PDB file of C-alpha atoms in Angstrom:
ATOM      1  CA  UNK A  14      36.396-103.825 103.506  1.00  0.00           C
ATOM      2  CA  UNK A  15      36.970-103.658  99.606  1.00  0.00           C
ATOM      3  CA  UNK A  16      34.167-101.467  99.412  1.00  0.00           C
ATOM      4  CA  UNK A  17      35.782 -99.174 101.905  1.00  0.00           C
ATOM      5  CA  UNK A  18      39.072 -99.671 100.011  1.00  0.00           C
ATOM      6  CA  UNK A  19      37.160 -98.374  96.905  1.00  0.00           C
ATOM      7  CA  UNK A  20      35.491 -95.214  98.397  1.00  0.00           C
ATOM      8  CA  UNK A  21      38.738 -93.902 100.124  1.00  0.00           C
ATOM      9  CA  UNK A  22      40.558 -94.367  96.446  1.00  0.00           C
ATOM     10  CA  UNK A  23      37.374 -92.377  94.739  1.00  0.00           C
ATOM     11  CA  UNK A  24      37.881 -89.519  97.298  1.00  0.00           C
ATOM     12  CA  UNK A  25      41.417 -88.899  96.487  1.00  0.00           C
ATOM     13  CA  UNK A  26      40.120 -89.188  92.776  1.00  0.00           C
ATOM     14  CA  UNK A  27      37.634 -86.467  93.591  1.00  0.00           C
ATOM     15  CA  UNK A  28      40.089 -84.568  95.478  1.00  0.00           C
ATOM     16  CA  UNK A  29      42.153 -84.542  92.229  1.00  0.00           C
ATOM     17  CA  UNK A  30      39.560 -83.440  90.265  1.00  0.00           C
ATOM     18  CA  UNK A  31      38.449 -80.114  92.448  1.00  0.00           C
ATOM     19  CA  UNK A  32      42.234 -79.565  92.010  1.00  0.00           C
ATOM     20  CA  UNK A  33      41.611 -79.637  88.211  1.00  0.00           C
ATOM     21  CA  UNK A  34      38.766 -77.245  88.309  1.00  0.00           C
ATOM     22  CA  UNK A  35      40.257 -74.864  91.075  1.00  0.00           C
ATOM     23  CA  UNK A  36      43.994 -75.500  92.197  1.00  0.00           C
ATOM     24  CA  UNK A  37      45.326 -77.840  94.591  1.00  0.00           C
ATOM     25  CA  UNK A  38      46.329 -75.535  96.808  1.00  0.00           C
ATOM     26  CA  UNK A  39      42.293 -74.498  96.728  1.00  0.00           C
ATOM     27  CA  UNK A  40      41.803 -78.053  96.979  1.00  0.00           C
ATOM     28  CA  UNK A  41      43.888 -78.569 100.138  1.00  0.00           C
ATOM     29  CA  UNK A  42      42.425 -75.534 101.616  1.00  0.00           C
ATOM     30  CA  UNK A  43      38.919 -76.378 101.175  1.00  0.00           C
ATOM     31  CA  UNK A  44      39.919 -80.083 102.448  1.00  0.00           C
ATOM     32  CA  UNK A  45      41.510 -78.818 105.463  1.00  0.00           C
ATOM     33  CA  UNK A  46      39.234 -76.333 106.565  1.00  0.00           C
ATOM     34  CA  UNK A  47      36.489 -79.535 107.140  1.00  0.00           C
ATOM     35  CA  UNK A  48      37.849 -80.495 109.895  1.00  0.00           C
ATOM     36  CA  UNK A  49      39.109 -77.255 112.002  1.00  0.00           C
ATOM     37  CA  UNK A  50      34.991 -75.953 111.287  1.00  0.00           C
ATOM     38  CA  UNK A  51      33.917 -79.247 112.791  1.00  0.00           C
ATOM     39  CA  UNK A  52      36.430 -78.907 115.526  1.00  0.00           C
ATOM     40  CA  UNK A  53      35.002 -75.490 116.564  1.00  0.00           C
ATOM     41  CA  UNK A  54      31.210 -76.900 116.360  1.00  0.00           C
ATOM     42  CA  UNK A  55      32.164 -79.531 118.750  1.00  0.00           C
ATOM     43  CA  UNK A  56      34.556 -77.747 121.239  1.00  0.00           C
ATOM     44  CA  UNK A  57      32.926 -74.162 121.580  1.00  0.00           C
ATOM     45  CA  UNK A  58      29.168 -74.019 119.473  1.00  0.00           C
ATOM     46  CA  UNK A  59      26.943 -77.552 120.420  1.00  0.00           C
ATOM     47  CA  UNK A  60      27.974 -77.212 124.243  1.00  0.00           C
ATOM     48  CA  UNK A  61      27.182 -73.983 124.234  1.00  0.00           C
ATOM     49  CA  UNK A  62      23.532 -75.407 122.149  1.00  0.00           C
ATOM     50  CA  UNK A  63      22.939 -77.995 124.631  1.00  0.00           C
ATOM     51  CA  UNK A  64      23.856 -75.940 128.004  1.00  0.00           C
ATOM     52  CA  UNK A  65      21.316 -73.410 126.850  1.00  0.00           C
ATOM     53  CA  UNK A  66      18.848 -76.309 125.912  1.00  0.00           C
ATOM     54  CA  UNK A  67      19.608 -77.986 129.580  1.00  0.00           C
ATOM     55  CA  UNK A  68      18.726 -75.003 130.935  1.00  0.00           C
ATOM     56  CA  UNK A  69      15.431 -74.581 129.079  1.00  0.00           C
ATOM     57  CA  UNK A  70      14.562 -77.986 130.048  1.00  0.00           C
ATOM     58  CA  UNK A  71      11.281 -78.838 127.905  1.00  0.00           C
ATOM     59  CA  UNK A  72      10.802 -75.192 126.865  1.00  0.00           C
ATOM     60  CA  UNK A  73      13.376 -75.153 123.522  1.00  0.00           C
ATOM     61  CA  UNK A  74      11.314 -73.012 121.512  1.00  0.00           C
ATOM     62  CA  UNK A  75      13.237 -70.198 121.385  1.00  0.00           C
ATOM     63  CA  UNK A  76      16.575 -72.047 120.866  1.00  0.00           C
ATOM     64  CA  UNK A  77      17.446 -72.050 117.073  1.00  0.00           C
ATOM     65  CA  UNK A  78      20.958 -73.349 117.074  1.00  0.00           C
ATOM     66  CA  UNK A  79      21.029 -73.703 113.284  1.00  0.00           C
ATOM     67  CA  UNK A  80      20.464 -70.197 112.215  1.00  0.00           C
ATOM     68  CA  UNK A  81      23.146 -69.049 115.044  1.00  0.00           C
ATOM     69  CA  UNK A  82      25.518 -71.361 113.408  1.00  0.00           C
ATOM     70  CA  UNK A  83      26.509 -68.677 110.167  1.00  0.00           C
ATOM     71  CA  UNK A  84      26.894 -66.238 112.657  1.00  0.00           C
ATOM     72  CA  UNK A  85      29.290 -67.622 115.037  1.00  0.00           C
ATOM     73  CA  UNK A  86      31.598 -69.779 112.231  1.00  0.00           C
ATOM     74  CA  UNK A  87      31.875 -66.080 110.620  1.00  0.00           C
ATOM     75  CA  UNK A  88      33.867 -65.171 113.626  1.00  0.00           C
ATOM     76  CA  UNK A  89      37.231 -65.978 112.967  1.00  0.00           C
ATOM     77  CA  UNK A  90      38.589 -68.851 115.630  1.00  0.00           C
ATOM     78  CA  UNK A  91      41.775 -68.082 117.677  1.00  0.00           C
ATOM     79  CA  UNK A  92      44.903 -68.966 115.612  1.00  0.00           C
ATOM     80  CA  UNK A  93      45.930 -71.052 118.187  1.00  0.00           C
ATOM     81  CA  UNK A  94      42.763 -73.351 118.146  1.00  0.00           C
ATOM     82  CA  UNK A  95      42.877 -73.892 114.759  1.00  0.00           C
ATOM     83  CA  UNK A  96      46.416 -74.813 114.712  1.00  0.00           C
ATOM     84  CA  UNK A  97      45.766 -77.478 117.749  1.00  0.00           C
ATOM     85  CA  UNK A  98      42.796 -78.578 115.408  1.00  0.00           C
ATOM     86  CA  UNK A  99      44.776 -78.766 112.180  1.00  0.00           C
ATOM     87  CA  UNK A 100      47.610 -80.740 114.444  1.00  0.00           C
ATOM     88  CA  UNK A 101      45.251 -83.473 115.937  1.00  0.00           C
ATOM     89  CA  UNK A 102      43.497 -83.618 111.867  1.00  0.00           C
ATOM     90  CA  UNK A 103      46.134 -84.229 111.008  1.00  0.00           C
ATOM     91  CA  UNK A 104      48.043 -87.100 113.149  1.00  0.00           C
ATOM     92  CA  UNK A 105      44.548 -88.885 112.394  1.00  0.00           C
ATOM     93  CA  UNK A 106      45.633 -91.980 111.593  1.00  0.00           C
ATOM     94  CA  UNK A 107      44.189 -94.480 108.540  1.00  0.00           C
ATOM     95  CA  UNK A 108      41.478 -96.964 109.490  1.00  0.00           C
ATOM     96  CA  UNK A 109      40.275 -99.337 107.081  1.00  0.00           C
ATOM     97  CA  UNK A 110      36.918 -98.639 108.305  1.00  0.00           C
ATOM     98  CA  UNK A 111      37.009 -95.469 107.223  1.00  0.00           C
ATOM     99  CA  UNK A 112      35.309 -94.519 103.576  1.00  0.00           C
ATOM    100  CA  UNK A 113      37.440 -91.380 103.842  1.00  0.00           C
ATOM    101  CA  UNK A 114      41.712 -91.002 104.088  1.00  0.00           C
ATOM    102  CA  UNK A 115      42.847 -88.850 106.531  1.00  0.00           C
ATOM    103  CA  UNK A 116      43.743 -85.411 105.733  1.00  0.00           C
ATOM    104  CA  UNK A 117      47.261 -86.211 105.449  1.00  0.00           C
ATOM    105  CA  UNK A 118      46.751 -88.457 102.963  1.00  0.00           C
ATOM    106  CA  UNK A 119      45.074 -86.356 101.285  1.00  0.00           C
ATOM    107  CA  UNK A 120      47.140 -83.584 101.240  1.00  0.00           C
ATOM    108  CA  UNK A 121      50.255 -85.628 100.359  1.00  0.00           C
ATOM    109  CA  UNK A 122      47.934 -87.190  97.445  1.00  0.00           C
ATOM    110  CA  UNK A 123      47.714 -83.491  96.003  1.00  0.00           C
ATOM    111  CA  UNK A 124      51.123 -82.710  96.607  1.00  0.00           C
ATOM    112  CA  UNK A 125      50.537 -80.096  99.561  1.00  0.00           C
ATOM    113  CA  UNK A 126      51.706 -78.917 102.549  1.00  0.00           C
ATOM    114  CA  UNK A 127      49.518 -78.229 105.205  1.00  0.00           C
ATOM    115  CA  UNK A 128      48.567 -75.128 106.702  1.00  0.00           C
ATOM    116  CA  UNK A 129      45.893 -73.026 107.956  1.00  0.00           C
ATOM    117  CA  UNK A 130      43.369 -71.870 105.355  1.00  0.00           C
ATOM    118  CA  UNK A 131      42.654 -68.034 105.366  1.00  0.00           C
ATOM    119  CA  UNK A 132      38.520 -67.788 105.994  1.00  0.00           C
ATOM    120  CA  UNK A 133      36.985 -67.257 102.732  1.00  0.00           C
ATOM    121  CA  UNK A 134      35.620 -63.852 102.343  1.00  0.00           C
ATOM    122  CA  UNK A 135      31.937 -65.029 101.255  1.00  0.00           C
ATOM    123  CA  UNK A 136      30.746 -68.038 102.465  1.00  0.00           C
ATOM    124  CA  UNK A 137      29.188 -70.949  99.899  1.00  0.00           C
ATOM    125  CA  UNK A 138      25.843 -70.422 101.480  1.00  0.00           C
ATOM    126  CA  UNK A 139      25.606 -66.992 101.242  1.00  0.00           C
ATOM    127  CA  UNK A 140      27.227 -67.070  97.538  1.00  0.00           C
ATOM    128  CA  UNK A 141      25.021 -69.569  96.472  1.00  0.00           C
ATOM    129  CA  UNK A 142      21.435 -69.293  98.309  1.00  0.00           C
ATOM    130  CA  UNK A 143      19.497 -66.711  98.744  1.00  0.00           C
ATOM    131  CA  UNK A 144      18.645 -64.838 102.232  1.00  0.00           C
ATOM    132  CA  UNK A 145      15.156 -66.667 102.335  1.00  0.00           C
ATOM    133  CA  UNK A 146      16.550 -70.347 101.637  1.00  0.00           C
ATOM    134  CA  UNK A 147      18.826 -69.912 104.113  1.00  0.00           C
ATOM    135  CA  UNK A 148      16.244 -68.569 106.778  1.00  0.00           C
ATOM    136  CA  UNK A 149      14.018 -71.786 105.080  1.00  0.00           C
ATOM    137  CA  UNK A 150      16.332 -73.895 105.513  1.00  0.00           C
ATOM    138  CA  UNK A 151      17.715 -73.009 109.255  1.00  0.00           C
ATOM    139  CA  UNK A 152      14.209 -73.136 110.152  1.00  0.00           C
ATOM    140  CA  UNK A 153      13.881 -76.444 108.518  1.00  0.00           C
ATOM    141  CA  UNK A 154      17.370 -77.964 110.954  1.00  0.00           C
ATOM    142  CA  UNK A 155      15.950 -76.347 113.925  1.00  0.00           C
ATOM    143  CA  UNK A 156      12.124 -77.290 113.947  1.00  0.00           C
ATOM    144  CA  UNK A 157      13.633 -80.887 113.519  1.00  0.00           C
ATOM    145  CA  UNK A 158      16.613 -80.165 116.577  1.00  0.00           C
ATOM    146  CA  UNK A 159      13.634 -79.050 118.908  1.00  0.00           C
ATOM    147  CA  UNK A 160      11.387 -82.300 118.248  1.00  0.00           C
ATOM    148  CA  UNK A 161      14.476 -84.348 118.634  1.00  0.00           C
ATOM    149  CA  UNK A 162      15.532 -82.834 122.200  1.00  0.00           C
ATOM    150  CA  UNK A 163      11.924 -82.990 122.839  1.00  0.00           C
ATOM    151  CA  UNK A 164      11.826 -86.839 123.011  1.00  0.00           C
ATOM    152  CA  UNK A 165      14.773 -86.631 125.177  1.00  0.00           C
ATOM    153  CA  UNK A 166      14.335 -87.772 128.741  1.00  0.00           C
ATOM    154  CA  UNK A 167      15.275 -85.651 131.272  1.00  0.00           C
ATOM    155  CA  UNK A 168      18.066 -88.280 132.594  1.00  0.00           C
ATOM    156  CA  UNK A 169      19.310 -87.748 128.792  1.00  0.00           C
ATOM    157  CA  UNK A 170      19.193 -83.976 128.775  1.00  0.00           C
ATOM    158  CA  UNK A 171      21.293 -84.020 131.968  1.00  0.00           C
ATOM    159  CA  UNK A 172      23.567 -86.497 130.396  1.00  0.00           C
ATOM    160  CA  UNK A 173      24.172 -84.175 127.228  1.00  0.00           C
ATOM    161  CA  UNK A 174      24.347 -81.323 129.925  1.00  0.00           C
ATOM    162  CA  UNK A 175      27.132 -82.621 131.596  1.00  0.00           C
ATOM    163  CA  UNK A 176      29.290 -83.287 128.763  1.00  0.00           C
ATOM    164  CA  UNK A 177      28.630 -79.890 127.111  1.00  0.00           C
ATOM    165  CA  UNK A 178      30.182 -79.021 130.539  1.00  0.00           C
ATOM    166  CA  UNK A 179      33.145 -81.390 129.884  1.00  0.00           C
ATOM    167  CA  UNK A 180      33.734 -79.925 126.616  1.00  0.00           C
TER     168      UNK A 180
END
């Protein structure tokens, strides 16, 4: 638990220092906008993955969920999801099992309000690698996402099937 303790207090110490080297309203931005991207991947992109995988059954070759992903997170979400997202982020509450604080903490830590983060215009993949590590390394995600649905059973594909349904 100490060691827990510790990470959680090094995170807002690393939050503090990307406010340093940015702002903290950058800061708060970039920390927010963590969890209303993973909010979309779960709710609207991997059940839409794992339908079209169900329906596939063995034959996933074509599927390449990872280089779809930079296409469908640079479609803006609909305010309204992201402000549901942002609302459940941030009544998370602390858990001492947790290496992270919530993002309230966080946000209170730098002295911010919360709100929802304009998209960036660029994003840090295609500022920072070019066109063919990108392609490398979507390959790379999806060559290992089709070997692991491969060694799925097909009681386990159905399973994953019906909850992308649920989602």
């Amino acid at each position: 638990a100490w060691s827990l303790a510790l990470a959680r207090a090094q995170e807002i110490e690393a939050d503090h220092v990307a406010a340093r080297c940015t702002s903290a309203r950058a800061a708060a931005d970039a920390l927010t906008r963590l969890p209303l991207l993973r909010a979309r991947l779960d709710r609207e992109y991997w059940p839409s993955v794992r339908r079209a995988a169900r329906e596939a059954g063995t034959d996933v070759a074509t599927l390449a969920p990872h280089a779809g992903m930079a296409a469908f997170l640079a479609t803006p979400p609909a305010p309204a999801f992201d402000e549901r997202a942002l609302e459940l982020a941030l009544a998370e509450a602390p858990s001492l099992a947790d290496a992270h604080p919530p993002l309230a903490q966080r946000l209170e830590a730098l002295g911010q309000l919360p709100r929802r983060p304009e998209p960036p215009e660029r994003s840090a993949a295609d500022e920072w690698l070019s066109p063919e590590l990108r392609e490398a390394a979507a390959k790379l995600l999806d060559d290992a996402w089709r070997a692991a649905w491969a060694t799925l059973s097909e009681e386990e594909r159905a399973r994953v099937a019906a909850e992308a349904a649920g989602s």
